[in-house]
């Protein structure tokens, strides 16, 4: 009598316990989250290297070495960014000086809008406590959160605490930017050395060709996405700034620049713009209708851009599933914060390309594709 073990074919794949796969996935996610301080600058440097590498190659064809070309490209780029920062300095300074008054005015307007809802809530609370037994001394039990403890809970953080948070965040941000710039410079100066090492490590010639093809396609697609997004954001920022100027909203130049920057973060950047424009409208407009005109105009421009301009600008090679992009943005934002949300689409596009070329990852490509 043959056992079930003998009856199994020799080439049958061994089953992989699902528990091991789940634990391995959780371990990878935990490692990505815990190592974000180390991994985020590397990921940003790789992204900027792929974006700027074609420019360095042009300098190499002109006779310059890779280190000289990389230094030239980064100096020019940092000069452009510094110029943009100088141009934004005055609108940001003006907005920062007016921020307390703007927030106070918006809160006052929100309080006036919440009064009808508060009256309904108070009436419902009275009906709820009407049938309760009175407490000691003939008093009804006080609602939770009332009294001195509630008043003390309303106190905000001290000035020293806020200053420590601001300066600590600024220091870490500057340190991270310096690290990204240095890593990008080293990667650009090394030329195609890493790609050559990757080709040497791969054993089979067929796999070597496929590895080079994947690397080149990834670089092309990601660079195309970044350049197309930047151009789209320039146009959208100009339209938003013009629209806010026509609506007599303060600091229209700042709104255009914020649109350009925040639209690099899919979904979350647009949501942030809607919140900011709503607060600004509530603080400056006469009525609720006029207060919501700014967010409505921004939403209209963004919707037209996403449905008319983006499909043409990105082309068919970057057609990604919107649901997958949204989930990916939220996932990487949870792991790495704003930098993760910024890197989400390039990471998803890279996974899509890997799935198109590697048979085992074809389900991933099918899920991520549009």
Short mmCIF file of C-alpha atoms in Angstrom, two decimals:
data_model
loop_
_atom_site.label_atom_id
_atom_site.label_comp_id
_atom_site.label_asym_id
_atom_site.label_seq_id
_atom_site.Cartn_x
_atom_site.Cartn_y
_atom_site.Cartn_z
CA UNK A 1 0.00 0.00 0.00
CA UNK A 2 1.56 3.29 -1.08
CA UNK A 3 1.53 6.17 1.33
CA UNK A 4 0.21 9.60 0.44
CA UNK A 5 3.79 10.90 0.63
CA UNK A 6 4.93 8.42 -2.03
CA UNK A 7 2.01 9.30 -4.28
CA UNK A 8 3.00 12.99 -4.46
CA UNK A 9 5.02 13.92 -7.54
CA UNK A 10 8.65 14.86 -6.96
CA UNK A 11 8.36 18.23 -8.69
CA UNK A 12 5.28 19.35 -6.75
CA UNK A 13 5.89 22.72 -5.09
CA UNK A 14 6.08 22.59 -1.32
CA UNK A 15 3.23 24.45 0.34
CA UNK A 16 4.20 27.71 2.02
CA UNK A 17 2.41 28.29 5.31
CA UNK A 18 0.33 31.44 5.18
CA UNK A 19 1.35 32.28 8.74
CA UNK A 20 4.99 32.62 7.71
CA UNK A 21 4.03 34.92 4.84
CA UNK A 22 1.94 37.11 7.16
CA UNK A 23 4.70 37.29 9.76
CA UNK A 24 7.31 38.10 7.12
CA UNK A 25 5.10 40.87 5.70
CA UNK A 26 4.53 42.37 9.15
CA UNK A 27 8.27 42.20 9.85
CA UNK A 28 9.06 44.06 6.62
CA UNK A 29 6.45 46.74 7.35
CA UNK A 30 7.78 47.16 10.89
CA UNK A 31 11.35 47.42 9.59
CA UNK A 32 10.31 50.07 7.04
CA UNK A 33 8.57 52.08 9.75
CA UNK A 34 11.30 51.80 12.39
CA UNK A 35 14.05 52.49 9.87
CA UNK A 36 12.40 55.51 8.24
CA UNK A 37 15.09 57.93 9.46
CA UNK A 38 17.68 55.84 7.62
CA UNK A 39 15.61 54.73 4.61
CA UNK A 40 13.76 57.92 3.61
CA UNK A 41 16.88 59.93 2.62
CA UNK A 42 18.14 56.97 0.59
CA UNK A 43 14.81 56.58 -1.21
CA UNK A 44 14.65 60.31 -1.98
CA UNK A 45 18.25 60.29 -3.22
CA UNK A 46 17.52 57.34 -5.53
CA UNK A 47 14.46 59.15 -6.89
CA UNK A 48 16.36 62.38 -7.58
CA UNK A 49 19.24 60.42 -9.07
CA UNK A 50 16.93 58.78 -11.58
CA UNK A 51 15.42 62.18 -12.36
CA UNK A 52 18.73 64.01 -12.85
CA UNK A 53 20.78 61.20 -14.38
CA UNK A 54 19.79 62.02 -18.02
CA UNK A 55 21.16 65.56 -17.55
CA UNK A 56 24.45 64.21 -16.21
CA UNK A 57 24.70 61.89 -19.21
CA UNK A 58 24.43 64.89 -21.52
CA UNK A 59 27.37 66.52 -19.76
CA UNK A 60 29.31 63.26 -20.13
CA UNK A 61 28.65 63.24 -23.88
CA UNK A 62 29.97 66.81 -23.97
CA UNK A 63 33.27 65.61 -22.50
CA UNK A 64 32.79 66.32 -18.79
CA UNK A 65 33.30 63.65 -16.17
CA UNK A 66 30.39 62.31 -14.13
CA UNK A 67 31.46 64.07 -10.86
CA UNK A 68 31.76 67.45 -12.65
CA UNK A 69 28.41 66.99 -14.40
CA UNK A 70 26.70 65.89 -11.16
CA UNK A 71 28.09 68.88 -9.27
CA UNK A 72 26.99 71.29 -12.02
CA UNK A 73 23.47 69.88 -12.14
CA UNK A 74 23.04 69.99 -8.37
CA UNK A 75 24.43 73.53 -8.06
CA UNK A 76 22.01 74.78 -10.73
CA UNK A 77 19.10 72.91 -9.12
CA UNK A 78 19.88 74.23 -5.64
CA UNK A 79 20.16 77.74 -7.11
CA UNK A 80 16.70 77.42 -8.65
CA UNK A 81 15.26 76.13 -5.37
CA UNK A 82 16.93 78.95 -3.43
CA UNK A 83 15.45 81.49 -5.85
CA UNK A 84 12.01 79.97 -5.36
CA UNK A 85 12.46 80.12 -1.59
CA UNK A 86 13.40 83.79 -1.78
CA UNK A 87 10.34 84.52 -3.90
CA UNK A 88 8.14 82.70 -1.39
CA UNK A 89 9.69 84.44 1.62
CA UNK A 90 7.54 87.60 1.53
CA UNK A 91 4.16 85.84 0.96
CA UNK A 92 4.99 83.28 3.66
CA UNK A 93 6.07 86.02 6.09
CA UNK A 94 2.88 87.95 5.43
CA UNK A 95 0.76 84.83 5.85
CA UNK A 96 2.56 83.93 9.09
CA UNK A 97 1.98 87.42 10.53
CA UNK A 98 -1.72 87.23 9.66
CA UNK A 99 -2.19 83.61 10.68
CA UNK A 100 -3.35 84.23 14.29
CA UNK A 101 -6.01 86.73 13.18
CA UNK A 102 -7.06 84.45 10.32
CA UNK A 103 -7.45 81.43 12.57
CA UNK A 104 -9.31 83.46 15.20
CA UNK A 105 -11.71 84.85 12.61
CA UNK A 106 -12.26 81.39 11.13
CA UNK A 107 -12.96 79.95 14.59
CA UNK A 108 -15.46 82.71 15.31
CA UNK A 109 -17.24 82.04 12.03
CA UNK A 110 -17.26 78.30 12.73
CA UNK A 111 -18.71 78.94 16.19
CA UNK A 112 -21.58 80.90 14.63
CA UNK A 113 -22.21 78.01 12.25
CA UNK A 114 -22.11 75.49 15.09
CA UNK A 115 -24.64 77.30 17.29
CA UNK A 116 -27.73 75.67 15.66
CA UNK A 117 -26.13 72.24 16.02
CA UNK A 118 -25.14 73.02 19.61
CA UNK A 119 -28.70 73.93 20.53
CA UNK A 120 -29.93 70.62 19.12
CA UNK A 121 -27.19 68.75 21.01
CA UNK A 122 -28.05 70.52 24.28
CA UNK A 123 -31.73 69.71 23.86
CA UNK A 124 -30.94 66.06 23.22
CA UNK A 125 -28.66 66.00 26.28
CA UNK A 126 -31.43 67.43 28.50
CA UNK A 127 -33.86 64.80 27.27
CA UNK A 128 -31.27 62.11 27.93
CA UNK A 129 -30.67 63.23 31.52
CA UNK A 130 -34.32 63.97 32.25
CA UNK A 131 -35.03 60.44 33.47
CA UNK A 132 -31.86 60.04 35.53
CA UNK A 133 -31.91 59.90 39.32
CA UNK A 134 -30.71 63.11 40.96
CA UNK A 135 -27.37 62.84 42.69
CA UNK A 136 -26.56 63.66 46.32
CA UNK A 137 -27.91 67.02 47.42
CA UNK A 138 -30.66 66.96 44.81
CA UNK A 139 -28.29 67.61 41.95
CA UNK A 140 -28.22 65.65 38.75
CA UNK A 141 -24.90 63.97 37.97
CA UNK A 142 -22.59 66.31 36.10
CA UNK A 143 -21.69 65.38 32.55
CA UNK A 144 -18.29 63.89 31.97
CA UNK A 145 -15.58 66.41 31.22
CA UNK A 146 -17.26 69.29 33.09
CA UNK A 147 -15.78 71.18 36.00
CA UNK A 148 -12.26 72.21 36.81
CA UNK A 149 -10.68 69.25 35.09
CA UNK A 150 -12.31 70.22 31.79
CA UNK A 151 -11.11 73.78 32.15
CA UNK A 152 -7.60 72.63 32.85
CA UNK A 153 -7.70 70.28 29.89
CA UNK A 154 -8.42 73.19 27.58
CA UNK A 155 -5.05 74.80 28.29
CA UNK A 156 -2.71 74.74 25.34
CA UNK A 157 0.99 73.88 25.33
CA UNK A 158 3.46 76.44 26.62
CA UNK A 159 5.48 78.72 24.40
CA UNK A 160 8.68 76.89 25.34
CA UNK A 161 7.19 73.57 24.27
CA UNK A 162 6.06 74.97 20.91
CA UNK A 163 9.48 76.57 20.31
CA UNK A 164 11.27 73.33 21.15
CA UNK A 165 9.09 71.41 18.70
CA UNK A 166 9.59 73.97 15.92
CA UNK A 167 13.36 74.18 16.28
CA UNK A 168 13.68 70.43 16.68
CA UNK A 169 11.67 69.85 13.49
CA UNK A 170 13.67 72.48 11.61
CA UNK A 171 16.98 70.95 12.66
CA UNK A 172 15.95 67.44 11.62
CA UNK A 173 14.56 68.76 8.33
CA UNK A 174 17.78 70.59 7.46
CA UNK A 175 19.84 67.55 8.41
CA UNK A 176 17.69 65.32 6.23
CA UNK A 177 17.94 67.70 3.27
CA UNK A 178 21.74 67.83 3.56
CA UNK A 179 21.85 64.03 3.67
CA UNK A 180 19.64 63.73 0.58
CA UNK A 181 21.79 66.23 -1.36
CA UNK A 182 25.04 64.46 -0.46
CA UNK A 183 23.65 61.01 -1.33
CA UNK A 184 22.27 62.31 -4.62
CA UNK A 185 25.64 63.87 -5.47
CA UNK A 186 27.49 60.63 -4.74
CA UNK A 187 25.04 58.52 -6.73
CA UNK A 188 25.14 60.87 -9.71
CA UNK A 189 28.94 61.12 -9.58
CA UNK A 190 29.26 57.33 -9.63
CA UNK A 191 27.63 57.21 -13.07
CA UNK A 192 26.33 53.82 -14.12
CA UNK A 193 28.58 51.99 -11.65
CA UNK A 194 25.71 50.53 -9.63
CA UNK A 195 23.95 49.28 -12.75
CA UNK A 196 27.18 47.61 -13.91
CA UNK A 197 27.58 45.91 -10.53
CA UNK A 198 23.98 44.72 -10.72
CA UNK A 199 24.62 43.21 -14.15
CA UNK A 200 27.74 41.44 -12.84
CA UNK A 201 25.86 39.93 -9.92
CA UNK A 202 23.07 38.46 -12.10
CA UNK A 203 24.25 35.00 -13.29
CA UNK A 204 22.40 34.38 -16.55
CA UNK A 205 22.84 36.52 -19.66
CA UNK A 206 19.08 36.60 -20.23
CA UNK A 207 18.58 37.91 -16.71
CA UNK A 208 21.32 40.50 -17.22
CA UNK A 209 19.50 41.91 -20.26
CA UNK A 210 16.20 41.91 -18.38
CA UNK A 211 17.76 43.67 -15.37
CA UNK A 212 19.15 46.45 -17.59
CA UNK A 213 15.79 46.79 -19.33
CA UNK A 214 13.91 47.06 -16.01
CA UNK A 215 16.36 49.65 -14.66
CA UNK A 216 16.17 51.79 -17.80
CA UNK A 217 12.39 51.62 -18.01
CA UNK A 218 12.01 52.46 -14.33
CA UNK A 219 14.30 55.46 -14.69
CA UNK A 220 12.44 56.67 -17.78
CA UNK A 221 8.95 56.25 -16.32
CA UNK A 222 9.77 57.84 -12.95
CA UNK A 223 11.59 60.77 -14.58
CA UNK A 224 8.67 61.26 -16.98
CA UNK A 225 6.24 61.23 -14.05
CA UNK A 226 8.21 63.80 -12.05
CA UNK A 227 8.71 66.18 -15.00
CA UNK A 228 5.07 65.87 -16.14
CA UNK A 229 3.84 66.42 -12.58
CA UNK A 230 6.01 69.51 -12.19
CA UNK A 231 4.72 71.01 -15.45
CA UNK A 232 1.11 70.22 -14.56
CA UNK A 233 1.56 71.75 -11.11
CA UNK A 234 2.99 74.92 -12.61
CA UNK A 235 -0.11 75.38 -14.76
CA UNK A 236 -2.49 74.43 -11.97
CA UNK A 237 -0.73 76.72 -9.51
CA UNK A 238 -0.96 79.64 -11.95
CA UNK A 239 -4.70 79.04 -12.47
CA UNK A 240 -5.37 78.72 -8.74
CA UNK A 241 -3.41 81.89 -7.98
CA UNK A 242 -5.29 83.80 -10.67
CA UNK A 243 -8.63 82.47 -9.42
CA UNK A 244 -7.87 83.44 -5.81
CA UNK A 245 -6.88 86.93 -7.00
CA UNK A 246 -10.19 87.28 -8.86
CA UNK A 247 -12.00 86.13 -5.70
CA UNK A 248 -10.10 88.79 -3.68
CA UNK A 249 -8.61 86.16 -1.38
CA UNK A 250 -5.47 87.41 0.40
CA UNK A 251 -2.03 86.19 -0.77
CA UNK A 252 -2.99 84.74 -4.18
CA UNK A 253 0.71 84.19 -5.03
CA UNK A 254 1.10 82.04 -1.93
CA UNK A 255 -1.94 79.94 -2.89
CA UNK A 256 -0.44 79.31 -6.32
CA UNK A 257 2.90 78.27 -4.84
CA UNK A 258 1.23 76.04 -2.26
CA UNK A 259 -0.74 74.38 -5.04
CA UNK A 260 2.48 73.69 -6.95
CA UNK A 261 4.13 72.08 -3.91
CA UNK A 262 1.20 70.18 -2.39
CA UNK A 263 0.03 68.67 -5.68
CA UNK A 264 3.19 66.53 -5.67
CA UNK A 265 1.43 64.57 -2.90
CA UNK A 266 -1.59 62.83 -4.48
CA UNK A 267 -4.93 63.14 -2.68
CA UNK A 268 -3.47 64.37 0.62
CA UNK A 269 -2.06 67.56 -0.90
CA UNK A 270 -5.41 68.43 -2.45
CA UNK A 271 -7.22 67.75 0.82
CA UNK A 272 -4.79 70.04 2.64
CA UNK A 273 -5.40 72.81 0.07
CA UNK A 274 -9.17 72.50 0.49
CA UNK A 275 -8.86 72.84 4.28
CA UNK A 276 -6.56 75.86 4.05
CA UNK A 277 -8.74 77.61 1.47
CA UNK A 278 -11.84 76.94 3.57
CA UNK A 279 -10.23 78.50 6.65
CA UNK A 280 -9.06 81.50 4.63
CA UNK A 281 -12.52 81.93 3.13
CA UNK A 282 -14.24 81.73 6.50
CA UNK A 283 -11.85 84.35 7.87
CA UNK A 284 -12.20 86.88 5.04
CA UNK A 285 -15.51 86.36 3.23
CA UNK A 286 -18.83 87.90 4.24
CA UNK A 287 -21.04 84.84 4.01
CA UNK A 288 -20.72 81.08 3.94
CA UNK A 289 -21.36 80.95 0.19
CA UNK A 290 -18.50 83.34 -0.58
CA UNK A 291 -16.28 81.54 1.93
CA UNK A 292 -16.73 78.27 0.05
CA UNK A 293 -16.09 79.76 -3.40
CA UNK A 294 -12.31 79.41 -3.05
CA UNK A 295 -12.40 75.68 -2.22
CA UNK A 296 -15.05 75.11 -4.89
CA UNK A 297 -12.95 76.80 -7.58
CA UNK A 298 -9.86 74.84 -6.51
CA UNK A 299 -11.81 71.58 -6.57
CA UNK A 300 -13.12 72.38 -10.07
CA UNK A 301 -9.63 73.14 -11.41
CA UNK A 302 -8.19 70.01 -9.78
CA UNK A 303 -10.97 67.79 -11.14
CA UNK A 304 -10.55 69.10 -14.70
CA UNK A 305 -6.79 68.64 -14.46
CA UNK A 306 -7.07 65.07 -13.19
CA UNK A 307 -9.56 64.02 -15.86
CA UNK A 308 -8.36 65.97 -18.90
CA UNK A 309 -4.71 66.96 -18.53
CA UNK A 310 -3.13 64.15 -16.49
CA UNK A 311 -4.17 61.22 -18.75
CA UNK A 312 -2.60 62.98 -21.75
CA UNK A 313 0.52 64.15 -19.92
CA UNK A 314 1.35 60.85 -18.23
CA UNK A 315 0.64 58.64 -21.22
CA UNK A 316 -0.25 54.97 -21.25
CA UNK A 317 2.93 53.78 -19.52
CA UNK A 318 1.86 55.33 -16.24
CA UNK A 319 -1.80 54.31 -16.13
CA UNK A 320 -2.21 53.23 -12.51
CA UNK A 321 -5.30 52.11 -10.63
CA UNK A 322 -6.60 55.15 -8.68
CA UNK A 323 -7.70 52.95 -5.78
CA UNK A 324 -4.26 51.36 -5.61
CA UNK A 325 -2.64 54.80 -5.71
CA UNK A 326 -4.85 56.07 -2.87
CA UNK A 327 -4.13 52.99 -0.74
CA UNK A 328 -0.44 53.28 -1.55
CA UNK A 329 -0.32 56.97 -0.62
CA UNK A 330 -2.05 56.31 2.71
CA UNK A 331 0.20 53.30 3.39
CA UNK A 332 3.48 55.12 2.72
CA UNK A 333 2.23 58.21 4.54
CA UNK A 334 1.63 56.03 7.59
CA UNK A 335 5.12 54.53 7.31
CA UNK A 336 7.22 57.55 6.31
CA UNK A 337 5.04 60.64 6.72
CA UNK A 338 4.95 63.35 4.05
CA UNK A 339 8.08 61.98 2.36
CA UNK A 340 6.38 58.60 2.04
CA UNK A 341 3.30 60.16 0.43
CA UNK A 342 5.61 62.00 -2.00
CA UNK A 343 7.43 58.74 -2.85
CA UNK A 344 4.27 56.62 -3.09
CA UNK A 345 3.59 56.99 -6.83
CA UNK A 346 7.23 56.37 -7.92
CA UNK A 347 7.30 53.27 -5.69
CA UNK A 348 4.00 52.02 -7.10
CA UNK A 349 5.18 52.69 -10.67
CA UNK A 350 8.38 50.74 -9.97
CA UNK A 351 6.38 47.79 -8.62
CA UNK A 352 4.17 47.93 -11.70
CA UNK A 353 7.22 47.74 -13.99
CA UNK A 354 8.67 44.85 -12.00
CA UNK A 355 5.34 43.03 -12.29
CA UNK A 356 5.29 43.56 -16.05
CA UNK A 357 8.72 41.96 -16.48
CA UNK A 358 8.80 39.29 -13.74
CA UNK A 359 6.26 36.51 -14.11
CA UNK A 360 5.93 35.82 -10.38
CA UNK A 361 4.94 39.45 -9.80
CA UNK A 362 2.39 39.60 -12.62
CA UNK A 363 -0.58 39.65 -10.15
CA UNK A 364 0.93 42.79 -8.61
CA UNK A 365 1.10 44.45 -12.03
CA UNK A 366 -2.48 43.42 -12.77
CA UNK A 367 -3.72 44.95 -9.51
CA UNK A 368 -1.74 48.19 -9.88
CA UNK A 369 -2.58 48.73 -13.56
CA UNK A 370 -5.52 50.80 -14.72
#
